Amino acid sequence: MTARITAILFVLIPLAFILYLATYIVQEGEQAVITQFGKPVAYVTEPGLKFRIPLVQAVQRMEKRLLPWDGAPENMQTRDKKRIYVDCWARWKVSDLSKFYTTLRTERGGQKILDDNIDSGVRNVVAKHNLIDLVRTTNEKLMYESDELESTGINRDVVKTGRERIENEILMTLKADLMDQYGIELVDVHIKRVNYDDQVKATVYGRMRSEREMVARLFESEAEEERNRIKGLTQKELDTIDGKMKQKAAEIRGKADAEVIQLTAEAYGRNPEFFVFLKKLEVYKAAMKSDTNLILSTDNELLSLLKSMDELPRRKENAEVEE
C-alpha cells in the first residue's frame, strides 16, 4: 500500500509540475505574446487560463489598457514667429499586438517611438498656427479684461482655430501612421503647458504694461472730466447764490433809497427853506476845503449865505433899538 502511494505520488508530482509549467493566466487588462525560441508563435488578447508548451514557449505580457506618455518641453516656433516651449501629454495603447511586438518588442520601445513622433507632429502643427490659437480656445472675454480695456480700442488677437482643434489636429496627424507602422492606437493628445521664450516674455509683458498704462490714462482722463464737471456745478451754484445775494441787496438798497427819498420829500414839503439851507451847507463843505482857494464876485450865489450870516448881528441890533 505504501509502495503504491509512493508510485502514484512519483507520477503525479511531475505531472503537476509539468501542468504548472504548461499553464499561465492572462489577467483582465493584459495581453500576451507566446514566443518559441525567441520567435512569436501566438498572440493572446483575451483574459483567462491559457496553455503553452513548457520549457519551449515563453510568455511576454503587455498592457492592454491605456498607457501614459508625458514628453519634455520642446522649443518651437509658431506661425507668427513666436518662440515658445510646448509641453504635451498623451494616452495610448497597444491595439495590434502582432505588429507592435514585431516592430517595437516592448512598451519602452513604444514610449521611445512616441517621443520622436509626437514631438515631430506637434512641431509641424504648431508651425501652422498663431500663438493665440495655442493659448486660447474661443474669443470669449477673459476674466481679467475690463470694459475700460475694450474702450481703449486696442486690437485684440483673434482666435481662428483654438487650442482644442489644434490638439485634435495633432491627434489626427499622428494616429493613422502610428497604427499602420507600429500597431499603436494613439487615443488622446493634449497640450499641458505653453511657456514663452525669454524674448517673447519681454514682448508680452511690454504689451501688458502698455495696455494697463492706456487704462490708467483713461481713468485719469475720466477723473479730470469728473473734476471739471464738479467744479463747473460748484461754480454755477456759487454764481446762483451770488446772483440771488446781489439781487436781494439791490432790493434792500432800493427800498432804503425809496424811503430816504420819501422822507426827504416829506421834509422838503414841510420846510423848503431849511432844505435849501442844508444843500448849501453840503456845497460849502465840498467846495471850501483847507487847501482850496476860491475867487468869487460879491454877487456870487455861494456868498449869499455868508452875507446873510453877516447881516444877522445888524438885524439884531436894529431890533433892540426899536424896542
PDB file of C-alpha atoms in Angstrom:
ATOM      1  CA  MET A   1       0.000   0.000   0.000  1.00  0.00           C
ATOM      2  CA  THR A   2       2.736   2.389   0.878  1.00  0.00           C
ATOM      3  CA  ALA A   3       4.646   1.494  -2.271  1.00  0.00           C
ATOM      4  CA  ARG A   4       1.516   2.164  -4.351  1.00  0.00           C
ATOM      5  CA  ILE A   5       1.025   5.611  -2.804  1.00  0.00           C
ATOM      6  CA  THR A   6       4.669   6.387  -3.373  1.00  0.00           C
ATOM      7  CA  ALA A   7       4.400   5.335  -7.012  1.00  0.00           C
ATOM      8  CA  ILE A   8       1.279   7.493  -7.501  1.00  0.00           C
ATOM      9  CA  LEU A   9       2.958  10.476  -5.946  1.00  0.00           C
ATOM     10  CA  PHE A  10       6.019   9.794  -8.035  1.00  0.00           C
ATOM     11  CA  VAL A  11       3.829  10.077 -11.123  1.00  0.00           C
ATOM     12  CA  LEU A  12       1.513  12.905 -10.001  1.00  0.00           C
ATOM     13  CA  ILE A  13       4.151  15.315  -8.780  1.00  0.00           C
ATOM     14  CA  PRO A  14       5.999  15.521 -12.126  1.00  0.00           C
ATOM     15  CA  LEU A  15       2.640  15.738 -13.921  1.00  0.00           C
ATOM     16  CA  ALA A  16       1.564  18.595 -11.639  1.00  0.00           C
ATOM     17  CA  PHE A  17       4.848  20.357 -12.209  1.00  0.00           C
ATOM     18  CA  ILE A  18       4.557  19.904 -15.966  1.00  0.00           C
ATOM     19  CA  LEU A  19       0.925  21.114 -15.830  1.00  0.00           C
ATOM     20  CA  TYR A  20       2.054  24.160 -13.834  1.00  0.00           C
ATOM     21  CA  LEU A  21       4.670  24.977 -16.440  1.00  0.00           C
ATOM     22  CA  ALA A  22       2.220  24.409 -19.279  1.00  0.00           C
ATOM     23  CA  THR A  23      -0.448  26.811 -17.960  1.00  0.00           C
ATOM     24  CA  TYR A  24      -0.490  30.542 -17.435  1.00  0.00           C
ATOM     25  CA  ILE A  25      -3.139  33.143 -16.629  1.00  0.00           C
ATOM     26  CA  VAL A  26      -3.758  36.298 -18.632  1.00  0.00           C
ATOM     27  CA  GLN A  27      -5.259  38.901 -16.281  1.00  0.00           C
ATOM     28  CA  GLU A  28      -8.002  41.332 -17.193  1.00  0.00           C
ATOM     29  CA  GLY A  29      -6.333  44.325 -18.870  1.00  0.00           C
ATOM     30  CA  GLU A  30      -3.401  42.211 -20.084  1.00  0.00           C
ATOM     31  CA  GLN A  31      -2.410  40.583 -23.344  1.00  0.00           C
ATOM     32  CA  ALA A  32       0.440  38.216 -24.080  1.00  0.00           C
ATOM     33  CA  VAL A  33       2.838  37.125 -26.812  1.00  0.00           C
ATOM     34  CA  ILE A  34       3.883  33.458 -26.859  1.00  0.00           C
ATOM     35  CA  THR A  35       7.425  33.072 -28.164  1.00  0.00           C
ATOM     36  CA  GLN A  36       9.196  29.879 -29.101  1.00  0.00           C
ATOM     37  CA  PHE A  37      12.954  30.119 -29.120  1.00  0.00           C
ATOM     38  CA  GLY A  38      12.572  33.916 -29.275  1.00  0.00           C
ATOM     39  CA  LYS A  39      10.133  33.960 -32.193  1.00  0.00           C
ATOM     40  CA  PRO A  40       6.446  34.895 -31.707  1.00  0.00           C
ATOM     41  CA  VAL A  41       4.122  31.981 -32.400  1.00  0.00           C
ATOM     42  CA  ALA A  42       0.864  33.151 -30.792  1.00  0.00           C
ATOM     43  CA  TYR A  43      -0.841  36.334 -29.602  1.00  0.00           C
ATOM     44  CA  VAL A  44      -3.313  36.197 -26.727  1.00  0.00           C
ATOM     45  CA  THR A  45      -5.644  39.156 -26.256  1.00  0.00           C
ATOM     46  CA  GLU A  46      -8.396  37.594 -24.135  1.00  0.00           C
ATOM     47  CA  PRO A  47      -8.074  37.014 -20.373  1.00  0.00           C
ATOM     48  CA  GLY A  48      -8.265  33.582 -18.754  1.00  0.00           C
ATOM     49  CA  LEU A  49      -6.360  30.342 -18.223  1.00  0.00           C
ATOM     50  CA  LYS A  50      -4.120  29.520 -21.183  1.00  0.00           C
ATOM     51  CA  PHE A  51      -1.748  26.709 -22.185  1.00  0.00           C
ATOM     52  CA  ARG A  52       1.719  26.580 -23.687  1.00  0.00           C
ATOM     53  CA  ILE A  53       4.489  24.096 -24.355  1.00  0.00           C
ATOM     54  CA  PRO A  54       6.553  24.057 -21.165  1.00  0.00           C
ATOM     55  CA  LEU A  55      10.236  24.813 -21.322  1.00  0.00           C
ATOM     56  CA  VAL A  56       9.916  25.610 -25.028  1.00  0.00           C
ATOM     57  CA  GLN A  57       7.497  28.524 -25.174  1.00  0.00           C
ATOM     58  CA  ALA A  58       7.731  31.753 -23.116  1.00  0.00           C
ATOM     59  CA  VAL A  59       5.081  34.325 -22.241  1.00  0.00           C
ATOM     60  CA  GLN A  60       5.680  38.061 -22.817  1.00  0.00           C
ATOM     61  CA  ARG A  61       2.980  40.060 -21.024  1.00  0.00           C
ATOM     62  CA  MET A  62       1.891  43.534 -22.125  1.00  0.00           C
ATOM     63  CA  GLU A  63      -0.694  46.090 -21.017  1.00  0.00           C
ATOM     64  CA  LYS A  64      -3.985  46.140 -22.844  1.00  0.00           C
ATOM     65  CA  ARG A  65      -5.176  49.225 -21.007  1.00  0.00           C
ATOM     66  CA  LEU A  66      -4.315  52.856 -21.721  1.00  0.00           C
ATOM     67  CA  LEU A  67      -0.714  53.807 -21.124  1.00  0.00           C
ATOM     68  CA  PRO A  68       0.549  57.287 -20.234  1.00  0.00           C
ATOM     69  CA  TRP A  69       3.053  59.300 -22.228  1.00  0.00           C
ATOM     70  CA  ASP A  70       4.500  62.556 -20.917  1.00  0.00           C
ATOM     71  CA  GLY A  71       7.011  64.410 -23.049  1.00  0.00           C
ATOM     72  CA  ALA A  72       9.581  67.026 -22.182  1.00  0.00           C
ATOM     73  CA  PRO A  73       9.005  70.706 -23.104  1.00  0.00           C
ATOM     74  CA  GLU A  74      10.256  71.429 -26.610  1.00  0.00           C
ATOM     75  CA  ASN A  75      11.217  74.788 -28.082  1.00  0.00           C
ATOM     76  CA  MET A  76       9.388  75.545 -31.329  1.00  0.00           C
ATOM     77  CA  GLN A  77       8.177  78.465 -33.427  1.00  0.00           C
ATOM     78  CA  THR A  78       4.604  79.493 -34.239  1.00  0.00           C
ATOM     79  CA  ARG A  79       3.292  80.846 -37.495  1.00  0.00           C
ATOM     80  CA  ASP A  80       3.579  84.433 -36.218  1.00  0.00           C
ATOM     81  CA  LYS A  81       7.301  83.878 -35.439  1.00  0.00           C
ATOM     82  CA  LYS A  82       6.956  83.486 -31.657  1.00  0.00           C
ATOM     83  CA  ARG A  83       9.390  81.144 -29.907  1.00  0.00           C
ATOM     84  CA  ILE A  84       7.648  79.055 -27.251  1.00  0.00           C
ATOM     85  CA  TYR A  85       8.104  75.898 -25.184  1.00  0.00           C
ATOM     86  CA  VAL A  86       5.292  73.370 -25.629  1.00  0.00           C
ATOM     87  CA  ASP A  87       4.778  70.565 -23.099  1.00  0.00           C
ATOM     88  CA  CYS A  88       2.394  67.757 -24.153  1.00  0.00           C
ATOM     89  CA  TRP A  89       0.968  64.557 -22.714  1.00  0.00           C
ATOM     90  CA  ALA A  90      -0.801  61.662 -24.429  1.00  0.00           C
ATOM     91  CA  ARG A  91      -2.609  58.378 -23.827  1.00  0.00           C
ATOM     92  CA  TRP A  92      -2.004  55.314 -25.999  1.00  0.00           C
ATOM     93  CA  LYS A  93      -2.487  51.560 -26.065  1.00  0.00           C
ATOM     94  CA  VAL A  94      -1.304  48.519 -27.986  1.00  0.00           C
ATOM     95  CA  SER A  95      -4.108  47.663 -30.415  1.00  0.00           C
ATOM     96  CA  ASP A  96      -2.309  45.479 -32.945  1.00  0.00           C
ATOM     97  CA  LEU A  97      -0.218  43.185 -30.741  1.00  0.00           C
ATOM     98  CA  SER A  98       1.396  41.342 -33.647  1.00  0.00           C
ATOM     99  CA  LYS A  99       2.598  44.491 -35.381  1.00  0.00           C
ATOM    100  CA  PHE A 100       3.651  46.141 -32.137  1.00  0.00           C
ATOM    101  CA  TYR A 101       5.728  43.183 -30.966  1.00  0.00           C
ATOM    102  CA  THR A 102       7.297  42.680 -34.382  1.00  0.00           C
ATOM    103  CA  THR A 103       8.450  46.298 -34.679  1.00  0.00           C
ATOM    104  CA  LEU A 104       8.983  47.508 -31.102  1.00  0.00           C
ATOM    105  CA  ARG A 105       9.009  44.438 -28.834  1.00  0.00           C
ATOM    106  CA  THR A 106       8.418  46.261 -25.530  1.00  0.00           C
ATOM    107  CA  GLU A 107       6.373  49.105 -24.074  1.00  0.00           C
ATOM    108  CA  ARG A 108       9.614  51.003 -23.563  1.00  0.00           C
ATOM    109  CA  GLY A 109      10.144  50.832 -27.301  1.00  0.00           C
ATOM    110  CA  GLY A 110       6.629  52.237 -27.761  1.00  0.00           C
ATOM    111  CA  GLN A 111       7.403  55.155 -25.429  1.00  0.00           C
ATOM    112  CA  LYS A 112      10.565  55.903 -27.390  1.00  0.00           C
ATOM    113  CA  ILE A 113       8.827  55.904 -30.765  1.00  0.00           C
ATOM    114  CA  LEU A 114       6.122  58.176 -29.308  1.00  0.00           C
ATOM    115  CA  ASP A 115       8.815  60.596 -28.136  1.00  0.00           C
ATOM    116  CA  ASP A 116      10.030  61.011 -31.695  1.00  0.00           C
ATOM    117  CA  ASN A 117       6.661  61.020 -33.476  1.00  0.00           C
ATOM    118  CA  ILE A 118       4.657  63.236 -31.126  1.00  0.00           C
ATOM    119  CA  ASP A 119       7.456  65.800 -30.884  1.00  0.00           C
ATOM    120  CA  SER A 120       7.670  65.963 -34.684  1.00  0.00           C
ATOM    121  CA  GLY A 121       3.887  66.089 -35.140  1.00  0.00           C
ATOM    122  CA  VAL A 122       3.399  68.831 -32.543  1.00  0.00           C
ATOM    123  CA  ARG A 123       6.193  70.892 -34.082  1.00  0.00           C
ATOM    124  CA  ASN A 124       4.653  70.661 -37.573  1.00  0.00           C
ATOM    125  CA  VAL A 125       1.150  71.575 -36.399  1.00  0.00           C
ATOM    126  CA  VAL A 126       2.300  74.446 -34.149  1.00  0.00           C
ATOM    127  CA  ALA A 127       4.205  75.975 -37.077  1.00  0.00           C
ATOM    128  CA  LYS A 128       0.878  76.327 -38.939  1.00  0.00           C
ATOM    129  CA  HIS A 129      -0.910  78.363 -36.259  1.00  0.00           C
ATOM    130  CA  ASN A 130      -0.510  81.633 -34.389  1.00  0.00           C
ATOM    131  CA  LEU A 131       0.363  81.839 -30.711  1.00  0.00           C
ATOM    132  CA  ILE A 132      -3.130  82.976 -29.692  1.00  0.00           C
ATOM    133  CA  ASP A 133      -4.596  79.712 -31.038  1.00  0.00           C
ATOM    134  CA  LEU A 134      -2.322  77.695 -28.732  1.00  0.00           C
ATOM    135  CA  VAL A 135      -3.216  79.549 -25.547  1.00  0.00           C
ATOM    136  CA  ARG A 136      -6.932  80.143 -26.111  1.00  0.00           C
ATOM    137  CA  THR A 137      -9.905  78.148 -27.362  1.00  0.00           C
ATOM    138  CA  THR A 138     -12.505  80.867 -28.008  1.00  0.00           C
ATOM    139  CA  ASN A 139     -12.752  84.644 -28.342  1.00  0.00           C
ATOM    140  CA  GLU A 140     -14.835  84.960 -25.187  1.00  0.00           C
ATOM    141  CA  LYS A 141     -13.956  87.829 -22.880  1.00  0.00           C
ATOM    142  CA  LEU A 142     -11.322  86.941 -20.276  1.00  0.00           C
ATOM    143  CA  MET A 143     -11.953  87.490 -16.581  1.00  0.00           C
ATOM    144  CA  TYR A 144      -9.121  89.992 -16.202  1.00  0.00           C
ATOM    145  CA  GLU A 145     -10.296  92.091 -19.166  1.00  0.00           C
ATOM    146  CA  SER A 146     -12.351  95.167 -18.285  1.00  0.00           C
ATOM    147  CA  ASP A 147     -14.729  97.409 -20.175  1.00  0.00           C
ATOM    148  CA  GLU A 148     -12.130 100.157 -19.895  1.00  0.00           C
ATOM    149  CA  LEU A 149      -9.562  97.968 -21.674  1.00  0.00           C
ATOM    150  CA  GLU A 150     -12.002  97.335 -24.507  1.00  0.00           C
ATOM    151  CA  SER A 151     -12.842 101.033 -24.775  1.00  0.00           C
ATOM    152  CA  THR A 152      -9.178 101.906 -25.372  1.00  0.00           C
ATOM    153  CA  GLY A 153      -9.505 100.496 -28.898  1.00  0.00           C
ATOM    154  CA  ILE A 154      -6.635  98.020 -28.558  1.00  0.00           C
ATOM    155  CA  ASN A 155      -6.641  95.451 -31.354  1.00  0.00           C
ATOM    156  CA  ARG A 156      -7.021  92.059 -29.746  1.00  0.00           C
ATOM    157  CA  ASP A 157      -5.612  88.897 -31.327  1.00  0.00           C
ATOM    158  CA  VAL A 158      -8.419  86.830 -32.795  1.00  0.00           C
ATOM    159  CA  VAL A 159      -8.637  83.076 -32.232  1.00  0.00           C
ATOM    160  CA  LYS A 160      -9.113  81.396 -35.609  1.00  0.00           C
ATOM    161  CA  THR A 161      -8.541  77.731 -34.725  1.00  0.00           C
ATOM    162  CA  GLY A 162      -8.277  77.376 -30.962  1.00  0.00           C
ATOM    163  CA  ARG A 163      -6.373  75.017 -28.719  1.00  0.00           C
ATOM    164  CA  GLU A 164      -8.875  72.150 -28.842  1.00  0.00           C
ATOM    165  CA  ARG A 165      -8.826  71.974 -32.629  1.00  0.00           C
ATOM    166  CA  ILE A 166      -5.028  72.120 -32.677  1.00  0.00           C
ATOM    167  CA  GLU A 167      -4.870  69.182 -30.249  1.00  0.00           C
ATOM    168  CA  ASN A 168      -7.325  67.252 -32.418  1.00  0.00           C
ATOM    169  CA  GLU A 169      -5.256  68.088 -35.500  1.00  0.00           C
ATOM    170  CA  ILE A 170      -2.134  66.717 -33.803  1.00  0.00           C
ATOM    171  CA  LEU A 171      -4.011  63.546 -32.886  1.00  0.00           C
ATOM    172  CA  MET A 172      -5.361  63.014 -36.399  1.00  0.00           C
ATOM    173  CA  THR A 173      -1.943  63.703 -37.933  1.00  0.00           C
ATOM    174  CA  LEU A 174      -0.208  61.013 -35.847  1.00  0.00           C
ATOM    175  CA  LYS A 175      -2.915  58.438 -35.270  1.00  0.00           C
ATOM    176  CA  ALA A 176      -3.019  56.713 -38.672  1.00  0.00           C
ATOM    177  CA  ASP A 177       0.758  56.418 -39.105  1.00  0.00           C
ATOM    178  CA  LEU A 178       1.319  55.009 -35.614  1.00  0.00           C
ATOM    179  CA  MET A 179      -1.384  52.407 -36.141  1.00  0.00           C
ATOM    180  CA  ASP A 180      -0.177  51.383 -39.603  1.00  0.00           C
ATOM    181  CA  GLN A 181       3.505  51.182 -38.727  1.00  0.00           C
ATOM    182  CA  TYR A 182       3.606  50.090 -35.095  1.00  0.00           C
ATOM    183  CA  GLY A 183       0.149  48.892 -34.093  1.00  0.00           C
ATOM    184  CA  ILE A 184      -0.136  51.744 -31.565  1.00  0.00           C
ATOM    185  CA  GLU A 185      -3.535  53.386 -31.086  1.00  0.00           C
ATOM    186  CA  LEU A 186      -2.994  56.992 -30.051  1.00  0.00           C
ATOM    187  CA  VAL A 187      -6.132  57.785 -28.045  1.00  0.00           C
ATOM    188  CA  ASP A 188      -5.568  61.350 -26.876  1.00  0.00           C
ATOM    189  CA  VAL A 189      -3.052  64.197 -27.118  1.00  0.00           C
ATOM    190  CA  HIS A 190      -3.198  67.375 -25.058  1.00  0.00           C
ATOM    191  CA  ILE A 191      -1.032  70.449 -24.630  1.00  0.00           C
ATOM    192  CA  LYS A 192      -0.229  70.587 -20.954  1.00  0.00           C
ATOM    193  CA  ARG A 193       1.659  73.860 -20.834  1.00  0.00           C
ATOM    194  CA  VAL A 194       2.778  76.646 -23.157  1.00  0.00           C
ATOM    195  CA  ASN A 195       5.647  78.716 -21.845  1.00  0.00           C
ATOM    196  CA  TYR A 196       7.080  81.767 -23.529  1.00  0.00           C
ATOM    197  CA  ASP A 197      10.654  82.111 -24.648  1.00  0.00           C
ATOM    198  CA  ASP A 198      12.563  84.877 -22.801  1.00  0.00           C
ATOM    199  CA  GLN A 199      12.336  87.203 -25.803  1.00  0.00           C
ATOM    200  CA  VAL A 200       8.625  86.552 -26.187  1.00  0.00           C
ATOM    201  CA  LYS A 201       8.117  87.097 -22.456  1.00  0.00           C
ATOM    202  CA  ALA A 202       9.624  90.568 -22.718  1.00  0.00           C
ATOM    203  CA  THR A 203       7.282  91.375 -25.628  1.00  0.00           C
ATOM    204  CA  VAL A 204       4.208  90.028 -23.806  1.00  0.00           C
ATOM    205  CA  TYR A 205       4.995  91.856 -20.574  1.00  0.00           C
ATOM    206  CA  GLY A 206       5.678  95.047 -22.505  1.00  0.00           C
ATOM    207  CA  ARG A 207       2.304  94.769 -24.203  1.00  0.00           C
ATOM    208  CA  MET A 208       0.595  94.127 -20.864  1.00  0.00           C
ATOM    209  CA  ARG A 209       2.231  97.221 -19.380  1.00  0.00           C
ATOM    210  CA  SER A 210       1.214  99.282 -22.407  1.00  0.00           C
ATOM    211  CA  GLU A 211      -2.393  98.136 -22.113  1.00  0.00           C
ATOM    212  CA  ARG A 212      -2.539  98.915 -18.394  1.00  0.00           C
ATOM    213  CA  GLU A 213      -0.955 102.322 -18.955  1.00  0.00           C
ATOM    214  CA  MET A 214      -3.657 103.080 -21.519  1.00  0.00           C
ATOM    215  CA  VAL A 215      -6.316 102.071 -18.993  1.00  0.00           C
ATOM    216  CA  ALA A 216      -4.624 104.243 -16.350  1.00  0.00           C
ATOM    217  CA  ARG A 217      -4.616 107.220 -18.723  1.00  0.00           C
ATOM    218  CA  LEU A 218      -8.278 106.559 -19.459  1.00  0.00           C
ATOM    219  CA  PHE A 219      -9.040 106.619 -15.718  1.00  0.00           C
ATOM    220  CA  GLU A 220      -7.065 109.838 -15.338  1.00  0.00           C
ATOM    221  CA  SER A 221      -8.974 111.397 -18.220  1.00  0.00           C
ATOM    222  CA  GLU A 222     -12.307 110.356 -16.735  1.00  0.00           C
ATOM    223  CA  ALA A 223     -11.221 111.673 -13.321  1.00  0.00           C
ATOM    224  CA  GLU A 224     -10.212 115.018 -14.850  1.00  0.00           C
ATOM    225  CA  GLU A 225     -13.514 115.196 -16.696  1.00  0.00           C
ATOM    226  CA  GLU A 226     -15.419 114.458 -13.488  1.00  0.00           C
ATOM    227  CA  ARG A 227     -13.366 117.036 -11.583  1.00  0.00           C
ATOM    228  CA  ASN A 228     -14.151 119.707 -14.186  1.00  0.00           C
ATOM    229  CA  ARG A 229     -17.823 118.741 -14.100  1.00  0.00           C
ATOM    230  CA  ILE A 230     -17.954 119.056 -10.303  1.00  0.00           C
ATOM    231  CA  LYS A 231     -16.062 122.361 -10.418  1.00  0.00           C
ATOM    232  CA  GLY A 232     -18.492 123.639 -13.061  1.00  0.00           C
ATOM    233  CA  LEU A 233     -21.516 122.644 -10.987  1.00  0.00           C
ATOM    234  CA  THR A 234     -19.961 124.219  -7.881  1.00  0.00           C
ATOM    235  CA  GLN A 235     -19.169 127.468  -9.717  1.00  0.00           C
ATOM    236  CA  LYS A 236     -22.653 127.518 -11.178  1.00  0.00           C
ATOM    237  CA  GLU A 237     -24.165 127.101  -7.726  1.00  0.00           C
ATOM    238  CA  LEU A 238     -21.888 129.808  -6.318  1.00  0.00           C
ATOM    239  CA  ASP A 239     -22.863 132.163  -9.158  1.00  0.00           C
ATOM    240  CA  THR A 240     -26.535 131.438  -8.480  1.00  0.00           C
ATOM    241  CA  ILE A 241     -26.096 132.174  -4.776  1.00  0.00           C
ATOM    242  CA  ASP A 242     -24.070 135.331  -5.519  1.00  0.00           C
ATOM    243  CA  GLY A 243     -26.704 136.487  -8.030  1.00  0.00           C
ATOM    244  CA  LYS A 244     -29.513 135.941  -5.541  1.00  0.00           C
ATOM    245  CA  MET A 245     -27.496 137.779  -2.874  1.00  0.00           C
ATOM    246  CA  LYS A 246     -26.848 140.746  -5.175  1.00  0.00           C
ATOM    247  CA  GLN A 247     -30.486 140.807  -6.207  1.00  0.00           C
ATOM    248  CA  LYS A 248     -31.587 140.769  -2.568  1.00  0.00           C
ATOM    249  CA  ALA A 249     -29.071 143.503  -1.680  1.00  0.00           C
ATOM    250  CA  ALA A 250     -30.275 145.627  -4.600  1.00  0.00           C
ATOM    251  CA  GLU A 251     -33.876 145.173  -3.483  1.00  0.00           C
ATOM    252  CA  ILE A 252     -32.988 146.166   0.085  1.00  0.00           C
ATOM    253  CA  ARG A 253     -30.905 149.122  -1.166  1.00  0.00           C
ATOM    254  CA  GLY A 254     -33.731 150.182  -3.498  1.00  0.00           C
ATOM    255  CA  LYS A 255     -36.233 150.082  -0.644  1.00  0.00           C
ATOM    256  CA  ALA A 256     -33.872 152.085   1.580  1.00  0.00           C
ATOM    257  CA  ASP A 257     -33.274 154.651  -1.178  1.00  0.00           C
ATOM    258  CA  ALA A 258     -37.000 154.896  -1.726  1.00  0.00           C
ATOM    259  CA  GLU A 259     -37.594 155.504   1.970  1.00  0.00           C
ATOM    260  CA  VAL A 260     -34.815 158.116   2.040  1.00  0.00           C
ATOM    261  CA  ILE A 261     -36.310 159.876  -0.977  1.00  0.00           C
ATOM    262  CA  GLN A 262     -39.749 159.693   0.596  1.00  0.00           C
ATOM    263  CA  LEU A 263     -38.505 161.096   3.920  1.00  0.00           C
ATOM    264  CA  THR A 264     -36.514 163.787   2.108  1.00  0.00           C
ATOM    265  CA  ALA A 265     -39.531 164.753   0.057  1.00  0.00           C
ATOM    266  CA  GLU A 266     -41.694 164.961   3.180  1.00  0.00           C
ATOM    267  CA  ALA A 267     -39.061 167.075   4.939  1.00  0.00           C
ATOM    268  CA  TYR A 268     -38.750 169.333   1.886  1.00  0.00           C
ATOM    269  CA  GLY A 269     -42.506 169.707   1.764  1.00  0.00           C
ATOM    270  CA  ARG A 270     -42.640 170.797   5.393  1.00  0.00           C
ATOM    271  CA  ASN A 271     -39.792 173.366   5.223  1.00  0.00           C
ATOM    272  CA  PRO A 272     -38.373 174.054   1.771  1.00  0.00           C
ATOM    273  CA  GLU A 273     -36.104 176.833   3.016  1.00  0.00           C
ATOM    274  CA  PHE A 274     -34.379 174.556   5.502  1.00  0.00           C
ATOM    275  CA  PHE A 275     -33.823 172.003   2.739  1.00  0.00           C
ATOM    276  CA  VAL A 276     -32.183 174.635   0.560  1.00  0.00           C
ATOM    277  CA  PHE A 277     -30.082 175.664   3.527  1.00  0.00           C
ATOM    278  CA  LEU A 278     -28.827 172.112   4.046  1.00  0.00           C
ATOM    279  CA  LYS A 279     -27.968 171.778   0.399  1.00  0.00           C
ATOM    280  CA  LYS A 280     -25.942 174.952   0.509  1.00  0.00           C
ATOM    281  CA  LEU A 281     -24.040 173.675   3.507  1.00  0.00           C
ATOM    282  CA  GLU A 282     -23.213 170.487   1.636  1.00  0.00           C
ATOM    283  CA  VAL A 283     -21.935 172.574  -1.274  1.00  0.00           C
ATOM    284  CA  TYR A 284     -19.768 174.667   1.040  1.00  0.00           C
ATOM    285  CA  LYS A 285     -18.403 171.548   2.690  1.00  0.00           C
ATOM    286  CA  ALA A 286     -17.429 170.072  -0.629  1.00  0.00           C
ATOM    287  CA  ALA A 287     -16.010 173.278  -2.122  1.00  0.00           C
ATOM    288  CA  MET A 288     -14.339 175.099   0.739  1.00  0.00           C
ATOM    289  CA  LYS A 289     -11.580 172.798   1.963  1.00  0.00           C
ATOM    290  CA  SER A 290      -8.429 173.879   3.784  1.00  0.00           C
ATOM    291  CA  ASP A 291      -6.348 173.743   0.604  1.00  0.00           C
ATOM    292  CA  THR A 292      -8.961 175.312  -1.640  1.00  0.00           C
ATOM    293  CA  ASN A 293      -8.728 178.897  -2.943  1.00  0.00           C
ATOM    294  CA  LEU A 294     -11.873 180.449  -4.425  1.00  0.00           C
ATOM    295  CA  ILE A 295     -12.143 183.756  -6.254  1.00  0.00           C
ATOM    296  CA  LEU A 296     -15.772 184.863  -6.310  1.00  0.00           C
ATOM    297  CA  SER A 297     -17.584 188.047  -7.142  1.00  0.00           C
ATOM    298  CA  THR A 298     -19.645 189.747  -4.457  1.00  0.00           C
ATOM    299  CA  ASP A 299     -22.887 188.796  -6.149  1.00  0.00           C
ATOM    300  CA  ASN A 300     -21.987 185.128  -6.439  1.00  0.00           C
ATOM    301  CA  GLU A 301     -24.680 182.854  -5.189  1.00  0.00           C
ATOM    302  CA  LEU A 302     -22.241 180.944  -2.998  1.00  0.00           C
ATOM    303  CA  LEU A 303     -21.689 184.071  -0.935  1.00  0.00           C
ATOM    304  CA  SER A 304     -25.368 184.706  -0.328  1.00  0.00           C
ATOM    305  CA  LEU A 305     -25.389 182.565   2.820  1.00  0.00           C
ATOM    306  CA  LEU A 306     -22.246 184.244   4.183  1.00  0.00           C
ATOM    307  CA  LYS A 307     -23.787 187.636   3.540  1.00  0.00           C
ATOM    308  CA  SER A 308     -26.934 186.638   5.319  1.00  0.00           C
ATOM    309  CA  MET A 309     -24.830 185.394   8.269  1.00  0.00           C
ATOM    310  CA  ASP A 310     -23.042 188.787   8.357  1.00  0.00           C
ATOM    311  CA  GLU A 311     -26.364 190.714   8.382  1.00  0.00           C
ATOM    312  CA  LEU A 312     -27.780 188.785  11.349  1.00  0.00           C
ATOM    313  CA  PRO A 313     -25.973 190.855  14.075  1.00  0.00           C
ATOM    314  CA  ARG A 314     -27.116 194.093  12.410  1.00  0.00           C
ATOM    315  CA  ARG A 315     -30.693 192.973  12.278  1.00  0.00           C
ATOM    316  CA  LYS A 316     -30.461 192.003  15.941  1.00  0.00           C
ATOM    317  CA  GLU A 317     -29.133 195.496  16.952  1.00  0.00           C
ATOM    318  CA  ASN A 318     -31.830 197.237  14.938  1.00  0.00           C
ATOM    319  CA  ALA A 319     -34.462 195.161  16.641  1.00  0.00           C
ATOM    320  CA  GLU A 320     -33.136 196.108  20.103  1.00  0.00           C
ATOM    321  CA  VAL A 321     -33.032 199.866  19.181  1.00  0.00           C
ATOM    322  CA  GLU A 322     -36.588 199.751  18.008  1.00  0.00           C
ATOM    323  CA  GLU A 323     -37.639 198.216  21.252  1.00  0.00           C
TER     324      GLU A 323
END
